[in-house]
Coordinates of C-alpha atoms and ligand atoms in Angstrom, one line a residue:
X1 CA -32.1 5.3 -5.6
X2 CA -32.5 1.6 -5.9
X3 CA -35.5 2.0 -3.6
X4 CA -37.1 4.6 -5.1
X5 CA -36.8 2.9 -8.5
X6 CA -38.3 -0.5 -6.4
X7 CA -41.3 2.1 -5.0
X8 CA -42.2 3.5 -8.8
X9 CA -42.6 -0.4 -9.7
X10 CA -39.7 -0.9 -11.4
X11 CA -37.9 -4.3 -11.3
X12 CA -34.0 -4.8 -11.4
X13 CA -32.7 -5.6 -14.9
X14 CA -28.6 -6.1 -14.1
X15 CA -28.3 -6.6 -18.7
X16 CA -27.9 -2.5 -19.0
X17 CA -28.9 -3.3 -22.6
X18 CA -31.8 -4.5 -22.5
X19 CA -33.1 -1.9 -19.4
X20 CA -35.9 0.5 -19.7
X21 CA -33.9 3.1 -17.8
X22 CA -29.9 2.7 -16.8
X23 CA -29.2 5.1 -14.5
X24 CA -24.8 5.7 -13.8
X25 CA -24.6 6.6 -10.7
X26 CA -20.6 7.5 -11.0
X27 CA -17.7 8.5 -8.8
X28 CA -15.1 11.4 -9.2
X29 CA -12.5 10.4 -6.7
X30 CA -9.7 9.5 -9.2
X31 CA -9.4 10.2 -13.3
X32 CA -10.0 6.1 -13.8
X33 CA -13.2 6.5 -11.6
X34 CA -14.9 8.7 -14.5
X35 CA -13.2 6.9 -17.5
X36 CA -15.0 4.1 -17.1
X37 CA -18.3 6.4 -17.2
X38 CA -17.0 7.4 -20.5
X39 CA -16.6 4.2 -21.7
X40 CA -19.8 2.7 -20.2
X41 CA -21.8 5.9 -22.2
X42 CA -19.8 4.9 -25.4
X43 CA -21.5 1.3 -25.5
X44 CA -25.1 2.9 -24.0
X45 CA -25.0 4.1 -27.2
X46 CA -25.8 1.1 -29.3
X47 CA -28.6 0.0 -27.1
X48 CA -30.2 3.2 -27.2
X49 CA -30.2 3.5 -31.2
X50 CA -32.3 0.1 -30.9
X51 CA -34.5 1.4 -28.3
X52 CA -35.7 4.9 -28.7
X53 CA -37.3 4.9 -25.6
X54 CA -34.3 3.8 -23.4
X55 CA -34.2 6.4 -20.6
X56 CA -30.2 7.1 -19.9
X57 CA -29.4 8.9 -17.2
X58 CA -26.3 9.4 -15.0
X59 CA -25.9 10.9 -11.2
X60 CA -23.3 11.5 -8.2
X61 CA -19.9 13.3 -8.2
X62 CA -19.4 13.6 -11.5
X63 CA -22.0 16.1 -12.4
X64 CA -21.0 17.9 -9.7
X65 CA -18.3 19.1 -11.7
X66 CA -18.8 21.4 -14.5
X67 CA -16.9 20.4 -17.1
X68 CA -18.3 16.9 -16.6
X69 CA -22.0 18.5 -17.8
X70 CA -20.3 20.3 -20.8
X71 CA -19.0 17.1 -21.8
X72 CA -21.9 15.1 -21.2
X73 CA -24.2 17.6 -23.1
X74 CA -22.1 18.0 -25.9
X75 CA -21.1 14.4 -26.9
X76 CA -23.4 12.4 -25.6
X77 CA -26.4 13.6 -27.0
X78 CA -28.9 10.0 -26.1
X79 CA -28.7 11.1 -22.4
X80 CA -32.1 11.7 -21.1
X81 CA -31.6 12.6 -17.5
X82 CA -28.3 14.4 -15.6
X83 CA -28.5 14.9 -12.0
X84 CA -26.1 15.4 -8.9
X85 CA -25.7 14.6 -5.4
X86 CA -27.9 17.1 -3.7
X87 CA -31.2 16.3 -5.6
X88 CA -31.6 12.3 -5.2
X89 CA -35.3 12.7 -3.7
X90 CA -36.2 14.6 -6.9
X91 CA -35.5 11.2 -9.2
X92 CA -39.7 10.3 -9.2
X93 CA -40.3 13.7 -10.8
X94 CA -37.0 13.5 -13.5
X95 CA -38.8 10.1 -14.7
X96 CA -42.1 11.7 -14.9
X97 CA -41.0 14.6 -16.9
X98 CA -39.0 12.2 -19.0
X99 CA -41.5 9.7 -19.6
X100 CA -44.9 12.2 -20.3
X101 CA -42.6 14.5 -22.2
X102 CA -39.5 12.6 -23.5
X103 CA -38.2 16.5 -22.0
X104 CA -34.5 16.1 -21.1
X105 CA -33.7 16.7 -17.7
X106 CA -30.4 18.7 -16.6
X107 CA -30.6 19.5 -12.7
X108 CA -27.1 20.1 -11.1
X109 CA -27.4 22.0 -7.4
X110 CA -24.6 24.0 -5.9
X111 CA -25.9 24.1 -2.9
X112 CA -26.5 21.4 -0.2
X113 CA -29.9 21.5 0.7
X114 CA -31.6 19.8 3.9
X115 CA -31.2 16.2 4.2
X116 CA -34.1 13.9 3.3
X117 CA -34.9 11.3 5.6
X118 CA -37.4 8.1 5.2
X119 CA -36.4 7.8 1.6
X120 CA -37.4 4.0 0.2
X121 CA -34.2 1.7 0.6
X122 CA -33.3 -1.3 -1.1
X123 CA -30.8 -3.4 1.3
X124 CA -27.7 -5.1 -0.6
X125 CA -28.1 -7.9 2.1
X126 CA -30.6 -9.3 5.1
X127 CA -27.3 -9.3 8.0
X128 CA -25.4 -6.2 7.8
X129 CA -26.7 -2.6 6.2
X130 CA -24.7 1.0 5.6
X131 CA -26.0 3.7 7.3
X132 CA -25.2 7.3 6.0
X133 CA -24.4 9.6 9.1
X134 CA -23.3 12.6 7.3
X135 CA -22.7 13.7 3.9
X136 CA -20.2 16.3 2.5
X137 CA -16.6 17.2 3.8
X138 CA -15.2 20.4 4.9
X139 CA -11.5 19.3 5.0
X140 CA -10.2 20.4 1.2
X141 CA -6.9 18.3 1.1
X142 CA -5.6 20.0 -1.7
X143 CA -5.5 16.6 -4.1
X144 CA -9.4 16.0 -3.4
X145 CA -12.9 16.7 -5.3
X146 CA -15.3 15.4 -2.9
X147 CA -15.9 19.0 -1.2
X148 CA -16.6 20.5 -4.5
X149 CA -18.9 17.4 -5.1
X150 CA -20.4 16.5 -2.0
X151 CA -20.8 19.8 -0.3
X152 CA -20.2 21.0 3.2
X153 CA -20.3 18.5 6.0
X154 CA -24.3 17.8 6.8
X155 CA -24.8 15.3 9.9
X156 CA -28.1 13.8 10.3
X157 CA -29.9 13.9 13.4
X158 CA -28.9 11.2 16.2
X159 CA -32.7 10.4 16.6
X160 CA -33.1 9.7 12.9
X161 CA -30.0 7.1 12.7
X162 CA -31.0 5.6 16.2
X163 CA -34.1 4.6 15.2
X164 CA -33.1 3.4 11.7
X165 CA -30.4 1.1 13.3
X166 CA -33.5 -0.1 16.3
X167 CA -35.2 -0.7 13.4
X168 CA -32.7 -2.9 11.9
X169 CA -32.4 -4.6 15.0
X170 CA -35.7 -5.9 15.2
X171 CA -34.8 -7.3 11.8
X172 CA -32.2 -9.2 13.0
X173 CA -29.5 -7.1 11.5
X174 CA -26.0 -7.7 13.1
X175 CA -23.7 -5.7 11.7
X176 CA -23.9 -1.6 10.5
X177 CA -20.9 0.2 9.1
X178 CA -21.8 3.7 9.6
X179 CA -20.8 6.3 6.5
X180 CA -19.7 9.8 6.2
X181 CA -16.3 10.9 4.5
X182 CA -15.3 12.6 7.4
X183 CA -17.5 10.6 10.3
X184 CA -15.1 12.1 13.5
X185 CA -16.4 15.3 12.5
X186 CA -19.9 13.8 12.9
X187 CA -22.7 16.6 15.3
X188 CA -20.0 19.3 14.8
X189 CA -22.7 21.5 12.5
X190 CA -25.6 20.8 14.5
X191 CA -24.4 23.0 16.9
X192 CA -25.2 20.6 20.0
X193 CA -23.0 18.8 22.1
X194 CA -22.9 15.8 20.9
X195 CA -20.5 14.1 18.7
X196 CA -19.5 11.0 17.1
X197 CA -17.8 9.4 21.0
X198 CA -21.6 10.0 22.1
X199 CA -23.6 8.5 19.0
X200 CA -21.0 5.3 19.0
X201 CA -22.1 5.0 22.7
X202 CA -26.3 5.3 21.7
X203 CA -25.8 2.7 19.2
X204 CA -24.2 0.3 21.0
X205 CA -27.5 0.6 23.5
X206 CA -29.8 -0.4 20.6
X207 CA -27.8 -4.2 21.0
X208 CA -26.5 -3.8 17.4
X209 CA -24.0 -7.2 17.8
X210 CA -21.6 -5.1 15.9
X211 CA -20.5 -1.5 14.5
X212 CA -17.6 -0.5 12.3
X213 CA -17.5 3.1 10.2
X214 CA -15.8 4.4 7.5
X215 CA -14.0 7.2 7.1
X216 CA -12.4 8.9 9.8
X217 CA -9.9 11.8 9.5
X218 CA -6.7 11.3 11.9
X219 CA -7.2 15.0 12.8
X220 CA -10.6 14.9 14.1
X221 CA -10.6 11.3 15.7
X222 CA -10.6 12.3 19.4
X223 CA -10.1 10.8 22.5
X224 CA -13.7 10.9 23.0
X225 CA -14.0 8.4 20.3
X226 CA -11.5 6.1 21.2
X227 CA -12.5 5.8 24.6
X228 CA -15.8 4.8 22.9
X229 CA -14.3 2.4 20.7
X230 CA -12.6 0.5 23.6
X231 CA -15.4 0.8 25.9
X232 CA -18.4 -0.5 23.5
X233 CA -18.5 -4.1 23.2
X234 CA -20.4 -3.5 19.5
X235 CA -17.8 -1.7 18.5
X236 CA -15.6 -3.6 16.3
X237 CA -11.5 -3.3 17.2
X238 CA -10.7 -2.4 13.8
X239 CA -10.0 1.2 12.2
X240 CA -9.3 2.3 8.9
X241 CA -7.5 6.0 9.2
X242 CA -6.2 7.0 5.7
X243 CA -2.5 8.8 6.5
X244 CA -1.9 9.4 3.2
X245 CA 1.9 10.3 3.3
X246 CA 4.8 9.6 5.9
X247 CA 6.7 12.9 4.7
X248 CA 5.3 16.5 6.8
X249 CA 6.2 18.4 3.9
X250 CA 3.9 16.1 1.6
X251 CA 1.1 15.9 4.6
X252 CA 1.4 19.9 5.0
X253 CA 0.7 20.8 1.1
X254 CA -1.6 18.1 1.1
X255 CA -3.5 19.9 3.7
X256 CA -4.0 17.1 6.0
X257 CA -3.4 19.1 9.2
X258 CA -1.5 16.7 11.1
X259 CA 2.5 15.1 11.0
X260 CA 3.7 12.1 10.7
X261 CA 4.6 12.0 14.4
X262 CA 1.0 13.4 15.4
X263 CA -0.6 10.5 13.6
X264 CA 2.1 7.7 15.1
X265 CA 0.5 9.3 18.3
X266 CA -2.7 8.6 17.7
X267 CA -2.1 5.0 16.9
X268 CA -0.2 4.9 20.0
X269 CA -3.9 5.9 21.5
X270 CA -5.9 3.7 20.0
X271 CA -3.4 1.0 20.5
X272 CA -3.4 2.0 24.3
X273 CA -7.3 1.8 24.6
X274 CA -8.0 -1.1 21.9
X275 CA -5.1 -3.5 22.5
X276 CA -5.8 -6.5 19.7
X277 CA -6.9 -3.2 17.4
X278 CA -6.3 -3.8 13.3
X279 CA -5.1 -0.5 11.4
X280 CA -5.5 -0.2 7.9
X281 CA -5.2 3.0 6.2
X282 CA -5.2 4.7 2.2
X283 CA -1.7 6.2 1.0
X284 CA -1.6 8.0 -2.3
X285 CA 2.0 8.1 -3.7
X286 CA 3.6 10.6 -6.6
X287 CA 1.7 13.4 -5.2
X288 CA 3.0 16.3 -6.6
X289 CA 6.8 16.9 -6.2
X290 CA 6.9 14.2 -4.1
X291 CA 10.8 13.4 -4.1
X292 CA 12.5 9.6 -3.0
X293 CA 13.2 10.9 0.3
X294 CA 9.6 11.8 1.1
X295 CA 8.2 8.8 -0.5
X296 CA 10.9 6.2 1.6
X297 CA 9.2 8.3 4.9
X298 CA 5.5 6.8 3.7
X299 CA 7.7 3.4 3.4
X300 CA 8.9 3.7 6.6
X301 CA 5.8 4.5 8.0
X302 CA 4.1 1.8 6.4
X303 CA 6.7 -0.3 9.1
X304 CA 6.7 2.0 11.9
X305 CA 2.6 1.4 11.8
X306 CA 1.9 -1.9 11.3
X307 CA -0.6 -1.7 9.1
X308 CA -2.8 -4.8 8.1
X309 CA -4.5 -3.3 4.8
X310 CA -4.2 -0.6 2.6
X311 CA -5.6 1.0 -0.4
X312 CA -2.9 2.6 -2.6
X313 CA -3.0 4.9 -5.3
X314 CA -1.0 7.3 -7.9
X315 CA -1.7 10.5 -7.5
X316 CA -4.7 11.6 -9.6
X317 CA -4.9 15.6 -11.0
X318 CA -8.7 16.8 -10.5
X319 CA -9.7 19.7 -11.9
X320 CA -10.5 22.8 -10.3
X321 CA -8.7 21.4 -7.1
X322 CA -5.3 23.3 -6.2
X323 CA -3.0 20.0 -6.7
X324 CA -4.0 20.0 -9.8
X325 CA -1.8 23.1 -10.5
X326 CA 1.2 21.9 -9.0
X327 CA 4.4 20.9 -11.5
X328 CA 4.8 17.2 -11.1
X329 CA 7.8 16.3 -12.9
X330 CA 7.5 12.4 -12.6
X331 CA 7.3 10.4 -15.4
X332 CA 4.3 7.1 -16.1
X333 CA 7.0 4.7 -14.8
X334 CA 8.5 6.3 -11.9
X335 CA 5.0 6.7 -10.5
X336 CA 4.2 2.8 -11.2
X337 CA 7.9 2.0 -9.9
X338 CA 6.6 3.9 -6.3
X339 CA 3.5 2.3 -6.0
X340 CA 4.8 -1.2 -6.9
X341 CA 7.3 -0.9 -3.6
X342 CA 4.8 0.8 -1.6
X343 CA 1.9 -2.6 -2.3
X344 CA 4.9 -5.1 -1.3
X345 CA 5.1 -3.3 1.5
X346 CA 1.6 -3.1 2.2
X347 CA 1.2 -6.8 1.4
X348 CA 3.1 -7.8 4.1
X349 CA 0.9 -6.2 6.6
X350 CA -1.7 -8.1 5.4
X351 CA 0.0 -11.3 5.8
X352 CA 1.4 -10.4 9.4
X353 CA -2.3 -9.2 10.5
X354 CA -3.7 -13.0 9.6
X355 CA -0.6 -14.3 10.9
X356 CA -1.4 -13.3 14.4
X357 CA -4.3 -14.5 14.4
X358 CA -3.3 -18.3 14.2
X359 CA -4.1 -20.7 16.3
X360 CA -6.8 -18.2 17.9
X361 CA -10.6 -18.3 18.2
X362 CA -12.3 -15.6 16.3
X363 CA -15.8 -14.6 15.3
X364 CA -17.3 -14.6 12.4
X365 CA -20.3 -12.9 10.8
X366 CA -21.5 -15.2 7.9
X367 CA -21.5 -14.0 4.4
X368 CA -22.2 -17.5 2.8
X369 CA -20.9 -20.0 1.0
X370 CA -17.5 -19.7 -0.3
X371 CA -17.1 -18.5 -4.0
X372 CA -13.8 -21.1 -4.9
X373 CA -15.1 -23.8 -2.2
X374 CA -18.9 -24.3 -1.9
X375 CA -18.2 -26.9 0.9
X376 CA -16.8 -23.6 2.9
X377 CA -18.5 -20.9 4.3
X378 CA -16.7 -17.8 4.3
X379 CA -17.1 -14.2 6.3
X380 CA -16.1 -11.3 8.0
X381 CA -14.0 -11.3 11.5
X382 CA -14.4 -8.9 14.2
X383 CA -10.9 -7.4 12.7
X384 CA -12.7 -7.1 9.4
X385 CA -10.7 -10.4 8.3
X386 CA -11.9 -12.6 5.4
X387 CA -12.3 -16.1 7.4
X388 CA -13.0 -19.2 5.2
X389 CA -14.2 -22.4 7.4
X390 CA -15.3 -25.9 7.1
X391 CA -19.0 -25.0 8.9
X392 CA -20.2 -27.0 11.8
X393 CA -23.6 -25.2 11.5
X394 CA -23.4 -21.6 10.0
X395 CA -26.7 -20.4 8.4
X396 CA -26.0 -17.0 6.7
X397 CA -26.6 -14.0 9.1
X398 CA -25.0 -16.0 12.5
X399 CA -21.7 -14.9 14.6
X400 CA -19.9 -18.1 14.8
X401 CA -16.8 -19.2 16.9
X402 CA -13.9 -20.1 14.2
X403 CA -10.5 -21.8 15.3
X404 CA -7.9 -20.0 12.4
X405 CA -5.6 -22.9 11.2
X406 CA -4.3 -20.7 8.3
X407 CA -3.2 -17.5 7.4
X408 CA -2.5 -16.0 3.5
X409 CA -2.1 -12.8 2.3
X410 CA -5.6 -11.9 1.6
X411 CA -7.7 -14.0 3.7
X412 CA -7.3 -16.8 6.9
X413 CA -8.8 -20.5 6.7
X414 CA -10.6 -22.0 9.5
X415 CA -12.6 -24.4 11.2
X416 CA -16.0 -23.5 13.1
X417 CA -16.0 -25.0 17.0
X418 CA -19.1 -24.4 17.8
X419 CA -21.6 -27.5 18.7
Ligands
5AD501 N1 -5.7 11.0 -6.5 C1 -5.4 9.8 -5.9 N2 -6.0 9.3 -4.8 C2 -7.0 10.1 -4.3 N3 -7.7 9.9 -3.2 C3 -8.5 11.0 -3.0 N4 -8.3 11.9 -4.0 C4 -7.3 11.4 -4.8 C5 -6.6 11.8 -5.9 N5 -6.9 13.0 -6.5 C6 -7.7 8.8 -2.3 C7 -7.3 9.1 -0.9 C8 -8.6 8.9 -0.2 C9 -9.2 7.8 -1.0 C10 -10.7 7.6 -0.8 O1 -8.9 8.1 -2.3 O2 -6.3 8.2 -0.4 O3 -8.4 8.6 1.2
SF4_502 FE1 -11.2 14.2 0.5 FE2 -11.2 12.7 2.7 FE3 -9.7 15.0 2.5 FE4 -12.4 15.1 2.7 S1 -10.9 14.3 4.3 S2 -11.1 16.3 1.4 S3 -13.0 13.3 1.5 S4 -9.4 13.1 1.3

């Protein structure tokens, strides 16, 4: 959207105030997600009392969901422009319509649609770039809105992402992280055979230096891929596979499809193929009726696993999703009480996974300075580690060779041995 804006001649104001047009493009994941919406339209509304023609508008997951756009039509009157995930390309003509005929715009699709290619793109950075690979998900875990938002699971074609990421090669790009909510289930509804093991395998032809992707689904992630993943020097040895619970009762009415055994098994897999791989994963704790017992088996995973990150969270109701009926008796505290011995757990595995790496050589893609330390530059490790290092000569954008002399919690200090 940010290049489409950039293609109508827009320029970037980041003071929301003082912008001709704020567009929210929001998330739906979790209740805190969309509060902040809330609140961000509350103060929008100031602004747009000084400036009548203030175009507001807001996109993504949260008009997917209908009682979003009852809300949203009914209290928030100064909103010029609602639109969802399945209409992006439309934006140009929204803004036309809104700025010849100050009409409002309400355009919500249920269905998915073709995907788009070649739409304009605005880069967040000149060394590593997101590439969408699919959109949608066909999994319904019973605590999750992103099928009801994002649709069925769309892949786009292998030619069109090969030659985007050829492309960015002959920019110099280094590093692609590859997107899709589900991306092991990536060529399964294009009905050829050829699926995500195989495009991992193209795209480490095109001499990207190096290839991560977010998210995979412990169910789908085949042998296929992690063959792939060993085999593919580009491919970074780093995975992040959300388990979500320890306990098979939990796993089983969150429909995740697998046990906690089945997804100790895959590790054991990856682990086999990828030796020096780093695991991190997302757990959600206090799903519904989730007793002590089932919540000491996502501790004791947490151990068995070794992870070296997570992403933690309580349990959020969504409506219109079937979790959200389920009695869940805990109260505000209990909830807290779990997720405060789950992160201490967690935080150890982050500690442990730097600690290993003392002492060693690593590489390092270069982000930049360091925020806290502008005499250090700081960046991302093959194991998707934050390295800090006194610089020998790192320009932004270069894989450098960095001996780790320290390890923390959240990040590892270094010193660059290259010439
Ligand atoms: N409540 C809490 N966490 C959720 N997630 C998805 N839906 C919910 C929910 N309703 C978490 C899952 C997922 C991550 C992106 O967000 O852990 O992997
Ligand atoms: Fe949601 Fe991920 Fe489950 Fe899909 S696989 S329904 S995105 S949690």
């Amino acid at each position: 959207m940010a290049g489409i804006f950039e293609q109508l001649g827009y320029l970037y104001n980041p003071n929301p105030n003082t912008s001709d047009v704020v567009l929210l493009n929001t998330c739906a994941i979790r209740e805190n997600a969309e509060n902040r919406i809330w609140g961000v339209l509350g103060n929008l509304k100031e602004p747009k009392r000084n400036n009548k023609e203030m175009i507001i508008g807001i996109c993504g997951c949260m008009p997917q969901e209908e009682h979003v756009v009852d809300r949203l039509l009914e209290k928030y009157r100064e909103i010029d422009l609602v639109f969802g995930t399945h209409n992006i390309y439309r934006l140009p003509e929204f803004l036309y319509e809104i700025t010849t005929k100050r009409n409002k715009v309400v355009e919500v699709l249920s269905f998915e649609g073709a995907i788009i290619e070649n739409l304009p793109k605005v880069r967040a950075n000149e060394h590593k770039a997101w590439i969408n690979i699919m959109y949608g998900c066909d999994e319904f875990c019973t605590y999750c809105i992103v099928p009801y938002t994002r649709g069925k699971e769309r892949s786009r074609h292998k030619d069109d992402i090969i030659s985007e990421v050829k492309c960015l090669v002959q920019r110099g790009y280094k590093e692609i992280t590859l997107l899709g909510q589900n991306v092991n289930a990536y060529g399964k509804d294009l009905g050829i055979d050829y699926t995500f093991g195989d495009l991992l395998r193209d795209l480490d032809a095109t001499g990207i230096a190096r290839i991560h992707f977010t998210t995979s689904h412990p169910r789908d992630l085949d042998l296929k891929t992690i063959i792939a993943m060993g085999e593919c020097k580009s491919v970074m040895p780093n995975l992040h596979l959300p388990v979500q619970s320890g306990d098979n009762e939990v796993l089983k009415r969150m429909n995740r499809k697998y046990t906690h055994e089945e997804y100790v098994e895959k590790i054991n897999l990856l682990r086999k193929y990828i030796p020096d791989i780093s695991i991190t994963t997302d757990i959600i704790v206090a799903f519904p009726g989730e007793t002590e017992e089932q919540f000491v088996h996502t501790l004791e995973l947490v151990e068995e696993v070794g992870f070296e990150g997570a992403f933690t969270f309580i349990y959020s109701p969504r409506e219109g999703t079937p979790a959200a009926t389920y009695p869940n008796p805990l109260t505000e505290e209990e909830k807290h009480e779990r997720l405060n011995r789950l992160v201490e757990k967690t935080n150890e595995g982050y500690l442990k996974g730097h600690q290993r790496f003392l002492g060693r050589v690593v590489k390092v893609l270069v982000d930049g300075p360091s925020k806290n330390n502008p005499n250090l530059m700081t960046g991302y490790s093959e194991h998707r580690k934050v390295v800090n290092f006194i610089p020998a000569n790192a320009n932004v954008g270069d894989i450098v060779n960095v001996r780790i002399t320290e390890a923390k919690t959240w990040f590892m200090n270094g010193e660059q041995i290259d010439e």
